[in-house]
Coordinates of C-alpha atoms in Angstrom, one line a residue:
M113 CA 155.2 78.8 139.2
I114 CA 158.2 79.4 136.9
G115 CA 161.3 77.5 137.6
T116 CA 164.8 78.9 137.9
E117 CA 166.1 77.4 134.6
E118 CA 162.9 78.6 132.8
L119 CA 163.2 82.2 134.2
L120 CA 167.0 82.1 133.2
A121 CA 166.0 81.0 129.8
Q122 CA 163.6 83.7 129.4
Q123 CA 166.1 86.4 130.7
L124 CA 168.7 84.9 128.1
S125 CA 166.2 85.1 125.3
V126 CA 165.6 88.9 126.1
W127 CA 169.2 89.5 126.1
V128 CA 170.1 87.8 122.8
L129 CA 167.4 90.0 121.2
L130 CA 168.7 93.3 122.8
L131 CA 172.4 92.8 122.8
P132 CA 172.8 93.5 118.9
L133 CA 170.5 96.5 119.2
A134 CA 172.6 98.0 122.0
S135 CA 175.6 97.3 119.7
A136 CA 174.2 99.1 116.8
A137 CA 173.2 102.0 119.0
I138 CA 176.6 102.4 120.6
I139 CA 178.4 102.3 117.2
A140 CA 175.7 104.8 115.6
L141 CA 176.2 107.1 118.4
F142 CA 179.8 106.9 119.5
L143 CA 181.9 104.9 117.2
R144 CA 181.4 106.1 113.6
R145 CA 184.7 107.2 113.2
S146 CA 186.3 104.2 115.3
G147 CA 185.8 101.6 112.6
T148 CA 188.3 99.1 114.4
V149 CA 186.5 99.4 117.8
A150 CA 183.1 99.1 116.1
A151 CA 184.2 95.8 114.5
Y152 CA 185.6 94.2 117.6
L153 CA 182.3 95.4 119.5
S154 CA 179.9 93.9 117.0
T155 CA 182.0 90.7 116.9
A156 CA 182.1 90.3 120.5
V157 CA 178.3 90.7 120.5
A158 CA 178.0 88.2 117.9
A159 CA 180.1 85.6 119.8
V160 CA 178.0 86.2 123.0
I161 CA 174.9 85.5 121.0
G162 CA 176.2 82.3 119.6
V163 CA 177.1 81.1 122.9
I164 CA 173.7 82.0 124.3
A165 CA 171.9 80.4 121.3
V166 CA 173.8 77.2 121.7
K167 CA 173.1 77.2 125.5
L168 CA 169.5 77.7 124.9
A169 CA 169.3 75.1 122.4
F170 CA 170.9 72.5 124.4
G171 CA 169.4 73.5 127.7
G172 CA 166.1 71.9 126.7
V173 CA 163.9 74.7 128.2
R174 CA 161.1 75.9 125.9
F175 CA 158.7 78.7 127.0
E176 CA 156.4 81.3 125.6
I177 CA 156.2 84.8 127.3
A178 CA 154.3 87.9 125.9
A179 CA 153.5 91.4 127.0
E180 CA 150.8 93.8 125.8
W181 CA 152.3 96.6 123.9
F182 CA 149.2 98.6 123.1
T183 CA 145.4 98.3 122.7
F184 CA 143.1 100.0 120.1
G185 CA 139.6 98.9 120.9
D186 CA 139.2 95.1 120.8
F187 CA 142.7 94.7 119.1
T188 CA 145.7 94.2 121.4
L189 CA 149.2 93.9 119.9
S190 CA 151.5 91.8 122.1
L191 CA 155.2 91.4 122.1
G192 CA 156.6 88.2 123.2
V193 CA 158.8 85.2 122.7
N194 CA 157.7 81.8 121.6
Y195 CA 160.9 79.5 122.0
N196 CA 160.2 76.0 120.8
D197 CA 162.2 73.4 119.1
L198 CA 161.9 75.1 115.6
A199 CA 163.1 78.5 117.2
A200 CA 165.8 76.9 119.1
L201 CA 167.3 75.4 115.6
M202 CA 166.9 78.8 113.8
L203 CA 168.6 80.7 116.6
G204 CA 171.4 78.3 116.6
I205 CA 171.9 78.8 113.0
V206 CA 171.7 82.5 113.2
G207 CA 173.8 82.8 116.2
V208 CA 176.7 80.4 115.1
V209 CA 177.0 81.4 111.4
G210 CA 176.5 85.0 112.3
F211 CA 179.6 85.0 114.4
F212 CA 181.9 83.2 112.1
I213 CA 180.8 85.7 109.4
H214 CA 181.5 88.7 111.7
L215 CA 185.1 86.9 112.6
F216 CA 185.5 86.6 108.6
S217 CA 184.6 90.4 108.0
L218 CA 187.4 91.3 110.5
G219 CA 190.0 90.6 108.0
Y220 CA 187.9 91.1 104.8
M221 CA 186.9 94.8 105.9
H222 CA 190.2 95.6 107.4
D223 CA 190.9 98.4 105.1
D224 CA 187.4 99.7 104.5
G225 CA 186.9 103.4 105.3
A226 CA 183.2 102.7 106.3
K227 CA 184.0 99.8 108.6
A228 CA 181.9 101.4 111.4
R229 CA 179.0 101.7 109.4
F230 CA 179.2 98.0 108.0
F231 CA 179.5 96.4 111.3
G232 CA 176.9 98.7 112.8
G233 CA 174.6 97.4 110.0
L234 CA 175.6 93.9 110.6
S235 CA 174.3 94.2 114.3
V236 CA 171.0 95.9 113.1
F237 CA 170.5 92.8 111.0
M238 CA 171.3 90.4 113.9
F239 CA 168.8 92.3 116.0
S240 CA 166.2 92.1 113.2
M241 CA 166.7 88.3 112.3
I242 CA 166.6 87.4 115.9
G243 CA 163.3 89.1 116.3
I244 CA 161.7 87.1 113.6
V245 CA 163.0 83.8 115.1
L246 CA 161.8 84.7 118.6
A247 CA 158.4 86.5 117.6
D248 CA 155.3 84.8 119.2
N249 CA 152.9 86.4 116.8
L250 CA 152.6 87.4 113.2
F251 CA 152.2 91.1 113.7
M252 CA 155.4 91.1 115.7
M253 CA 157.2 88.9 113.0
F254 CA 156.2 91.6 110.5
I255 CA 157.9 94.4 112.4
F256 CA 161.2 92.7 112.4
W257 CA 160.4 91.4 108.8
E258 CA 160.6 94.9 107.8
L259 CA 163.3 95.7 109.8
V260 CA 165.5 92.9 108.1
G261 CA 164.6 94.5 104.9
F262 CA 165.8 98.0 106.0
S263 CA 169.1 96.4 107.2
S264 CA 169.5 94.4 104.2
F265 CA 169.1 97.8 102.1
L266 CA 171.9 99.3 104.1
L267 CA 174.2 96.3 103.8
I268 CA 173.9 96.0 100.0
N269 CA 174.1 99.6 99.5
H270 CA 177.4 99.7 101.6
Y271 CA 179.3 100.7 98.4
C272 CA 176.9 103.4 97.9
L273 CA 178.9 105.5 95.6
K274 CA 178.7 102.5 93.0
D275 CA 175.6 103.1 90.8
S276 CA 175.1 99.3 90.7
A277 CA 175.3 98.9 94.4
A278 CA 172.8 101.7 95.0
A279 CA 170.5 100.2 91.9
A280 CA 170.7 96.9 93.6
S281 CA 169.7 97.9 97.0
K282 CA 166.7 99.9 95.7
K283 CA 165.5 96.7 93.7
A284 CA 166.0 94.4 96.7
F285 CA 163.9 96.9 98.8
I286 CA 161.1 97.4 96.3
V287 CA 160.8 93.8 95.1
N288 CA 160.6 92.7 99.0
R289 CA 158.0 95.3 99.5
V290 CA 155.9 93.6 96.7
G291 CA 155.8 90.3 98.8
D292 CA 155.4 92.0 102.0
F293 CA 152.4 93.8 100.9
G294 CA 150.6 90.5 100.3
F295 CA 152.1 89.2 103.8
L296 CA 150.6 92.0 105.5
I297 CA 147.1 91.5 103.9
G298 CA 147.5 87.8 104.9
I299 CA 148.3 88.8 108.5
L300 CA 144.9 91.0 108.4
W301 CA 142.9 88.4 107.0
C302 CA 144.3 85.8 109.4
Y303 CA 143.1 88.0 112.4
Q304 CA 139.8 88.5 110.8
A305 CA 139.3 84.7 110.3
Y306 CA 140.8 83.3 113.5
G307 CA 140.7 86.2 115.8
T308 CA 144.3 86.0 116.7
V309 CA 147.8 86.1 115.1
S310 CA 149.5 84.4 118.1
L311 CA 151.5 81.2 116.7
S312 CA 150.2 79.3 119.8
G313 CA 146.7 80.9 119.4
L314 CA 146.4 79.7 115.9
E315 CA 147.3 76.2 116.7
E316 CA 144.6 76.3 119.4
A317 CA 142.0 77.8 116.9
V318 CA 142.8 75.0 114.1
G319 CA 142.7 72.2 116.9
A320 CA 139.3 73.7 118.1
G321 CA 138.0 73.1 114.4
A322 CA 138.4 76.5 112.9
Q323 CA 137.7 76.4 108.9
L324 CA 140.9 76.9 107.2
T325 CA 141.0 78.7 103.8
M326 CA 143.4 78.4 101.0
W327 CA 143.9 82.1 100.7
V328 CA 145.5 83.1 104.1
P329 CA 148.5 80.7 103.9
L330 CA 149.0 81.8 100.3
L331 CA 149.1 85.6 101.3
L332 CA 151.4 84.7 104.0
F333 CA 153.6 82.8 101.5
C334 CA 153.8 86.1 99.5
G335 CA 156.2 87.2 102.4
A336 CA 158.3 84.3 102.0
M337 CA 158.5 84.6 98.2
G338 CA 160.0 88.1 98.6
K339 CA 162.5 87.2 101.5
S340 CA 163.3 83.8 100.1
A341 CA 163.4 85.0 96.5
Q342 CA 161.0 82.5 95.0
M343 CA 159.6 83.0 91.6
P344 CA 158.6 85.6 90.2
L345 CA 160.1 87.7 93.1
H346 CA 163.4 86.1 92.8
V347 CA 165.2 89.0 90.6
W348 CA 166.8 90.9 93.6
L349 CA 168.8 88.3 95.0
P350 CA 171.6 88.0 92.1
D351 CA 171.7 91.8 92.0
A352 CA 172.3 92.0 95.7
M353 CA 175.9 90.4 95.2
E354 CA 176.9 94.1 94.9
G355 CA 177.1 94.2 98.7
P356 CA 180.5 93.1 100.3
T357 CA 180.9 89.1 100.3
P358 CA 180.3 88.7 104.1
V359 CA 176.8 90.4 103.5
S360 CA 176.1 87.9 100.8
A361 CA 176.9 85.2 103.3
L362 CA 175.1 86.4 106.1
I363 CA 171.9 87.7 104.5
H364 CA 171.6 85.9 101.0
A365 CA 172.9 82.4 102.0
A366 CA 172.5 81.6 105.7
T367 CA 169.8 83.6 107.5
M368 CA 167.6 86.4 105.7
V369 CA 166.7 84.1 102.6
A370 CA 166.1 81.4 105.2
A371 CA 163.5 83.5 106.9
G372 CA 160.8 82.8 104.4
I373 CA 161.3 78.9 104.8
Y374 CA 161.4 79.4 108.7
M375 CA 158.1 81.6 108.7
L376 CA 156.2 78.8 106.4
C377 CA 157.4 76.2 109.0
R378 CA 155.9 78.3 111.8
I379 CA 152.5 78.6 110.2
E380 CA 152.4 75.0 109.1
V381 CA 149.2 74.6 110.9
L382 CA 147.3 77.0 108.5
M383 CA 148.2 75.1 105.5
V384 CA 145.7 73.3 103.4
A385 CA 146.3 70.6 100.6
D386 CA 145.7 73.3 97.7
A387 CA 148.0 75.8 99.3
L388 CA 150.6 73.1 99.7
N389 CA 150.4 72.1 96.1
I390 CA 150.8 75.6 94.7
I391 CA 153.9 76.1 97.2
M392 CA 155.5 73.0 96.1
W393 CA 155.2 73.9 92.3
I394 CA 156.6 77.3 92.9
G395 CA 159.6 75.9 94.7
T396 CA 160.3 73.2 92.2
V397 CA 160.2 75.7 89.3
T398 CA 162.5 78.2 90.9
A399 CA 165.0 75.4 91.9
L400 CA 165.1 74.3 88.1
Y401 CA 165.2 77.9 86.7
A402 CA 167.9 79.0 89.1
A403 CA 170.1 76.0 88.1
L404 CA 169.9 76.8 84.6
C405 CA 170.9 80.4 85.1
A406 CA 173.7 79.5 87.2
V407 CA 175.4 77.6 84.3
V408 CA 176.2 80.7 82.3
Q409 CA 177.4 82.8 85.2
S410 CA 181.1 84.0 85.2
D411 CA 181.0 86.1 88.4
I412 CA 181.8 83.7 91.2
K413 CA 179.2 85.3 93.6
K414 CA 176.7 85.3 91.0
V415 CA 177.0 81.5 90.7
L416 CA 176.4 81.1 94.3
A417 CA 173.6 83.4 94.2
Y418 CA 171.6 81.5 91.7
S419 CA 172.8 78.4 93.7
T420 CA 171.2 79.8 96.8
L421 CA 168.0 80.5 94.6
S422 CA 168.0 76.9 93.5
Q423 CA 168.4 75.6 97.1
L424 CA 165.6 77.7 98.6
G425 CA 163.6 76.2 95.9
Y426 CA 164.2 72.7 97.1
M427 CA 163.3 73.8 100.9
V428 CA 159.9 75.3 99.6
A429 CA 159.2 72.4 97.5
A430 CA 160.2 70.1 100.5
F431 CA 157.7 72.2 102.5
G432 CA 154.9 71.9 100.0
L433 CA 155.3 68.1 99.7
G434 CA 153.9 67.8 103.2
S435 CA 154.1 64.7 105.2
L436 CA 154.7 61.2 104.3
V437 CA 152.7 58.7 106.4
V438 CA 152.9 55.1 105.7
E439 CA 151.4 51.7 107.1
H440 CA 153.8 49.5 109.4
D441 CA 152.5 46.7 111.3
G442 CA 149.2 47.8 111.3
H443 CA 150.1 51.3 112.4
E444 CA 150.5 54.6 110.6
V445 CA 154.1 55.9 110.9
L446 CA 155.4 59.2 109.8
I447 CA 158.4 58.8 107.5
A448 CA 159.0 62.3 106.9
A449 CA 157.5 65.6 107.2
G450 CA 158.0 68.5 104.7
V451 CA 158.7 70.8 107.8
G452 CA 161.4 68.6 108.9
A453 CA 163.0 68.1 105.5
A454 CA 163.0 71.8 104.7
M455 CA 164.6 72.9 108.0
F456 CA 167.1 70.1 107.9
H457 CA 168.2 71.3 104.4
L458 CA 168.1 74.9 105.6
T459 CA 170.4 74.0 108.4
T460 CA 172.9 72.0 106.4
H461 CA 172.7 74.7 103.6
A462 CA 173.5 77.5 106.1
F463 CA 176.8 75.7 106.9
F464 CA 177.9 74.8 103.4
K465 CA 176.7 77.9 101.7
A466 CA 178.2 80.4 104.0
L467 CA 181.2 78.4 103.6
M468 CA 181.2 78.7 99.8
F469 CA 180.3 82.5 99.9
L470 CA 183.2 83.2 102.5
G471 CA 185.4 81.0 100.3
S472 CA 184.5 83.2 97.5
G473 CA 185.4 86.1 99.5
S474 CA 188.6 84.8 100.3
V475 CA 189.4 84.2 96.5
I476 CA 188.2 87.7 96.0
Y477 CA 190.5 89.1 98.7
G478 CA 193.3 87.2 97.6
C479 CA 193.0 88.0 93.9
H480 CA 192.8 91.8 94.8
H481 CA 188.9 91.9 94.2
E482 CA 188.8 90.0 91.0
Q483 CA 185.3 88.3 90.6
N484 CA 185.6 86.7 87.1
I485 CA 186.2 83.0 87.4
F486 CA 187.8 83.0 83.9
K487 CA 190.5 85.4 85.1
M488 CA 191.4 83.2 88.1
G489 CA 193.0 79.8 87.7
G490 CA 195.7 77.9 89.6
L491 CA 194.6 79.1 93.1
A492 CA 194.7 75.6 94.5
K493 CA 198.6 76.0 95.1
K494 CA 198.4 79.6 95.9
M495 CA 195.4 79.6 98.5
P496 CA 195.5 75.9 100.0
I497 CA 193.2 76.3 102.9
T498 CA 190.6 78.2 100.9
F499 CA 190.9 75.5 98.4
V500 CA 190.3 72.6 100.7
T501 CA 187.6 74.1 102.5
F502 CA 185.9 75.4 99.3
T503 CA 186.2 72.0 98.0
I504 CA 184.3 70.6 100.9
G505 CA 181.6 73.0 100.4
V506 CA 181.3 71.8 96.9
F507 CA 181.0 68.1 97.7
A508 CA 178.6 69.2 100.3
I509 CA 176.1 70.8 97.9
A510 CA 176.8 67.9 95.5
G511 CA 175.7 65.6 98.3
L512 CA 178.7 63.3 98.4
P513 CA 177.2 60.2 100.5
F514 CA 178.0 59.9 104.0
V515 CA 180.8 62.4 103.8
T516 CA 179.1 65.8 103.8
A517 CA 176.1 67.3 105.4
G518 CA 174.2 68.0 102.0
F519 CA 173.9 64.4 101.2
F520 CA 171.7 63.8 104.3
S521 CA 169.4 66.8 103.8
K522 CA 169.2 67.0 100.2
D523 CA 168.5 63.4 99.4
A524 CA 166.0 63.3 102.2
I525 CA 164.0 65.8 100.2
L526 CA 164.4 63.8 96.9
H527 CA 163.2 60.5 98.8
L528 CA 160.2 62.5 100.2
A529 CA 159.6 63.7 96.4
Q530 CA 160.0 60.0 95.3
M531 CA 157.4 58.9 97.5
K532 CA 155.0 61.8 97.1
N533 CA 155.1 63.3 93.7
P534 CA 157.1 61.7 90.9
A535 CA 157.0 64.7 88.5
V536 CA 158.6 66.8 91.1
F537 CA 161.1 64.0 92.0
G538 CA 162.2 63.9 88.3
I539 CA 162.6 67.9 88.0
L540 CA 164.5 68.0 91.6
V541 CA 166.9 65.2 90.3
F542 CA 167.6 67.0 87.2
T543 CA 168.3 70.0 89.1
A544 CA 170.5 68.1 91.3
V545 CA 172.4 67.1 88.4
L546 CA 172.7 70.7 87.3
T547 CA 173.9 71.7 90.7
T548 CA 176.8 69.3 90.6
F549 CA 177.6 70.5 87.1
Y550 CA 177.8 74.1 87.6
M551 CA 179.5 73.7 91.0
F552 CA 182.2 71.6 89.6
R553 CA 182.6 74.0 86.7
L554 CA 183.2 77.0 89.1
W555 CA 185.6 74.7 91.1
R556 CA 187.6 73.7 88.4
I557 CA 187.9 77.0 86.5
T558 CA 188.7 78.8 89.6
F559 CA 191.4 76.4 91.2
F560 CA 192.9 74.5 88.4
G561 CA 195.1 75.3 85.2
E562 CA 197.3 78.1 84.7
T563 CA 196.5 81.8 86.1
R564 CA 194.8 83.9 83.6
S565 CA 195.3 87.3 85.0
D566 CA 197.9 89.4 87.1
A567 CA 195.4 89.5 90.0
A568 CA 195.5 85.5 90.1
A569 CA 199.2 85.3 89.4
H570 CA 199.6 87.6 92.5
A571 CA 197.1 85.9 94.8
H572 CA 198.0 84.8 98.4
E573 CA 196.0 83.0 101.1
S574 CA 194.0 84.9 103.6
P575 CA 194.7 85.8 106.8
L576 CA 193.7 83.8 109.9
T577 CA 190.6 85.7 110.8
M578 CA 189.3 84.8 107.5
T579 CA 190.7 81.2 107.2
L580 CA 189.6 80.1 110.8
P581 CA 185.7 80.6 109.8
L582 CA 186.4 78.7 106.9
I583 CA 187.8 75.7 108.6
A584 CA 185.0 76.0 111.2
L585 CA 182.3 76.1 108.6
A586 CA 183.9 73.1 106.7
V587 CA 183.8 70.9 109.7
M588 CA 180.0 71.9 110.2
S589 CA 179.6 71.1 106.3
I590 CA 180.9 67.5 107.1
F591 CA 179.3 66.8 110.5
G592 CA 176.1 68.9 110.2
G593 CA 174.4 66.1 108.6
Y594 CA 174.8 64.0 111.6
T595 CA 172.7 66.7 113.8
H596 CA 169.4 64.6 113.4
G597 CA 171.1 62.0 115.7
A598 CA 173.2 64.3 117.8
L599 CA 171.1 67.1 118.7
G600 CA 167.6 66.5 120.4
F601 CA 165.8 69.6 119.4
L602 CA 166.1 68.4 115.8
Y603 CA 163.7 65.5 116.4
G604 CA 159.9 66.0 116.6
H605 CA 158.8 69.2 115.0
A606 CA 162.2 70.1 113.4
F607 CA 163.2 66.8 112.0
D608 CA 161.2 63.6 112.0
G609 CA 164.3 61.0 111.7
V610 CA 164.0 60.6 107.9
W611 CA 167.0 58.3 107.6
S612 CA 166.3 56.3 110.7
Q613 CA 163.2 55.1 109.3
I614 CA 163.9 54.6 105.5
P615 CA 163.9 50.9 104.8
H616 CA 167.2 49.6 104.0
A617 CA 166.6 48.8 100.4
E618 CA 165.1 52.3 99.7
G619 CA 168.0 53.9 101.8
L620 CA 170.6 51.8 99.4
G621 CA 168.5 53.5 96.4
V622 CA 169.0 56.8 97.7
V623 CA 172.9 56.4 98.0
L624 CA 173.0 55.1 94.7
L625 CA 170.8 57.9 93.2
S626 CA 173.2 60.4 94.9
L627 CA 176.5 58.7 93.4
A628 CA 174.7 58.7 90.1
I629 CA 173.9 62.6 90.3
I630 CA 177.4 63.2 91.3
G631 CA 178.9 61.0 88.5
V632 CA 176.8 62.6 85.7
G633 CA 177.1 66.4 87.0
A634 CA 180.7 66.1 87.9
G635 CA 181.9 64.0 85.1
A636 CA 180.2 66.1 82.4
A637 CA 181.7 69.4 84.0
L638 CA 185.1 68.0 84.3
A639 CA 184.9 66.7 80.6
F640 CA 183.5 69.8 79.2
Y641 CA 185.2 72.6 80.9
K642 CA 189.0 72.8 80.7
P643 CA 190.6 75.5 82.7
A644 CA 190.9 78.2 80.1
G645 CA 190.1 81.8 79.5
A646 CA 186.7 81.4 77.8
D647 CA 183.5 80.0 78.7
A648 CA 183.5 76.5 76.8
L649 CA 179.7 76.5 76.5
A650 CA 179.7 79.9 74.8
T651 CA 182.4 78.6 72.2
K652 CA 181.1 75.2 71.6
A653 CA 177.4 75.6 71.9
P654 CA 176.7 79.2 71.6
G655 CA 172.9 78.6 70.9
A656 CA 172.4 76.9 74.3
F657 CA 174.4 79.6 75.9
A658 CA 172.4 82.4 74.4
G659 CA 169.2 80.7 75.5
L660 CA 170.2 80.2 78.9
T661 CA 171.5 83.8 79.0
L662 CA 168.1 84.8 77.5
L663 CA 166.5 82.8 80.1
K664 CA 168.4 84.6 83.0
E665 CA 167.5 87.9 81.6
S666 CA 164.0 87.2 80.9
F667 CA 162.3 88.4 84.2
D668 CA 164.4 91.7 84.3
T669 CA 163.4 92.4 80.7
A670 CA 159.7 91.7 81.5
Y671 CA 159.9 93.7 84.7
T672 CA 161.6 96.7 82.8
W673 CA 159.0 96.4 80.0
W674 CA 156.2 96.5 82.5
V675 CA 157.7 99.7 84.3
A676 CA 158.3 101.6 81.2
K677 CA 155.3 100.7 79.3
V678 CA 152.6 100.2 81.8
Q679 CA 153.6 101.5 85.3
D680 CA 155.2 104.7 84.3
R681 CA 152.4 105.5 81.8
F682 CA 149.9 104.8 84.4
A683 CA 151.7 107.2 86.8
M684 CA 151.8 110.0 84.0
L685 CA 148.1 109.6 83.4
L686 CA 147.4 109.9 87.0
N687 CA 149.7 113.2 87.2
F688 CA 147.7 114.4 84.2
L689 CA 144.5 113.8 86.1
E690 CA 146.0 115.3 89.2
Q691 CA 147.0 118.5 87.2
I692 CA 143.7 119.0 85.5
F693 CA 141.1 118.1 88.1
L694 CA 142.8 118.2 91.6
A695 CA 145.2 121.1 91.1
G696 CA 143.4 122.5 88.4
L697 CA 139.5 122.4 88.7
I698 CA 139.3 121.7 92.5
V699 CA 142.1 123.5 94.0
R700 CA 142.7 126.4 91.6
G701 CA 139.0 126.7 90.6
L702 CA 137.8 127.0 94.3
A703 CA 140.6 129.5 94.8
G704 CA 139.4 131.5 91.9
V705 CA 135.8 131.6 93.3
V706 CA 137.1 132.5 96.7
G707 CA 139.2 135.3 95.1
L708 CA 136.3 136.6 93.2
L709 CA 134.1 136.6 96.2
G710 CA 136.9 138.5 98.2
L711 CA 137.1 141.0 95.3
G712 CA 133.4 141.7 95.4
A713 CA 133.5 142.0 99.2
R714 CA 136.3 144.3 99.0
A715 CA 134.4 146.5 96.5
L716 CA 131.7 147.1 99.1
H717 CA 134.1 148.9 101.4
T718 CA 133.9 152.3 99.7
G719 CA 134.4 154.5 102.8
N720 CA 131.2 156.4 101.8
L721 CA 128.4 156.7 104.4
H722 CA 125.6 157.1 101.7
A723 CA 126.6 153.8 99.9
Y724 CA 126.4 151.7 103.4
V725 CA 123.0 153.5 104.2
Y726 CA 121.7 152.1 100.8
W727 CA 123.2 148.6 101.7
F728 CA 121.5 148.6 105.0
L729 CA 118.2 149.5 103.6
L730 CA 118.5 146.8 101.0
G731 CA 119.2 144.4 103.7
V732 CA 116.2 145.5 105.8
V733 CA 114.2 144.8 102.6
V734 CA 115.4 141.5 102.0
L735 CA 115.0 140.4 105.7
W736 CA 111.6 141.6 105.7
G737 CA 110.8 139.7 102.5
F738 CA 112.0 136.4 104.4
A739 CA 110.1 137.3 107.3
G740 CA 107.0 138.0 105.4
G741 CA 107.3 134.6 103.4
L742 CA 107.9 136.5 100.0
F743 CA 111.0 134.3 99.3

């Protein structure tokens, strides 16, 4: 018997999924020329989603519902909701951060002529992302997975008249399809191996002793490599900065790119040691690579894009590290779980990275759409609210101990790596130093020194609709690290109390390590980079700058070579074979034979009775020959 609270929670989960779809439909059908009304409608819906998400999370009700969609033979596809602790956490992130980004967009997109299309795209994205969060099976998740890719394509291509935006949207769409192909194969293999793709059904199958294989989780991980931009499918994310800045914050910092991490945590039960080891190293290498690339970026959004890549690598590495179990008083104690560490950093990262992307949007808006940090400078006095909130974001990603959220989550990952894999720990520590280095580089060049362009000289603080979300996200970037003690749903599967169980001496070591990382990274950046009009690395160490630039461009160069030299030529070969054999020999050849037969048949119709009599007699002779056995 379903109780009243559970029934209400089920109804709210359906509403939170369908509301953004209704918003998108109303905008598309009736409000395409009423941008302001569309903007307020989409934002109001986002606010309702945020309230419902928080209510469901704190309500404590967890449930699972499903209904059959269609049946094909023995296969039945169901659509349903699996609302557990993990879904509660992710829905809260999508709802709350999504609302603040909608609110910020009211000011940022105020003068945009295609505002209705933009907010309609945001509503489609919210619908798609919530569908991934609530999905109770992998097939349903894949449906919304593709819808997220579609809505991302629309939003990145918002400035569709720009060739760079059109190219970036196509690149994002195609690269994600590569990962999604592996994801789909993994889903089919999963169904063949376990007889189900239901998340709860998979847990039951594994609990009943089903034989696990390495290939199913690795193929499913292909989907995460695309959405969460892990090497070698990372190349789309930096180019996706061609979209409006709120899109970068919503899709490419807080929600869409986090979908891959979330999906991995949902299928944790399928993971085996070999698959986790591969996932761990892919995440580790991605974190280091992206941090190195960020050092040479001059576009404020590109710096944050590569930073996002690096932090996503942290999350993937944390998941791949697995659980840490130690002996304590004769009992096995779970110190930390990769799922908990990954989701905890996903949560705090959503706060401070959304803050920094929106902060960069405020800077771009105030500087009249200038994005080159070397053409900024002196903005601390001109944009004080943006400066203070952005500074909090910088300290959060650097991991300032006990002050910002990033300290708790990032250093939990470092502690887990220290206990599980010293090599990964060393790489991630070096990556953390690089993170602090390039973020303080960005911070100093953007906000200090003299203004270095007319755009910066005439910069102004953003309106309240843009600064209010910055303030709210800044507060979350400070107190979000304490959510493991304040929010009950972060315990258990979502977060296993890393900080509460680290021995005192080791906890002190983590704090000292964090201080050392900030000291080295920030000190080097502040000493090396002076607020000036040129990149100090390019002038003082041109070889290092050229090497890092080449590293950044290497994957795009390799993909361009592959497409031009292999893929295009293979396509030309297939086209040649099609023209010769299919269109030539088979289609036109058969058409020619049929044409000749037609000509012969028409030649028989002479209109002469004597000719028809001769043909009739010949036919009788042939028939007589067959009947008599002569042929």
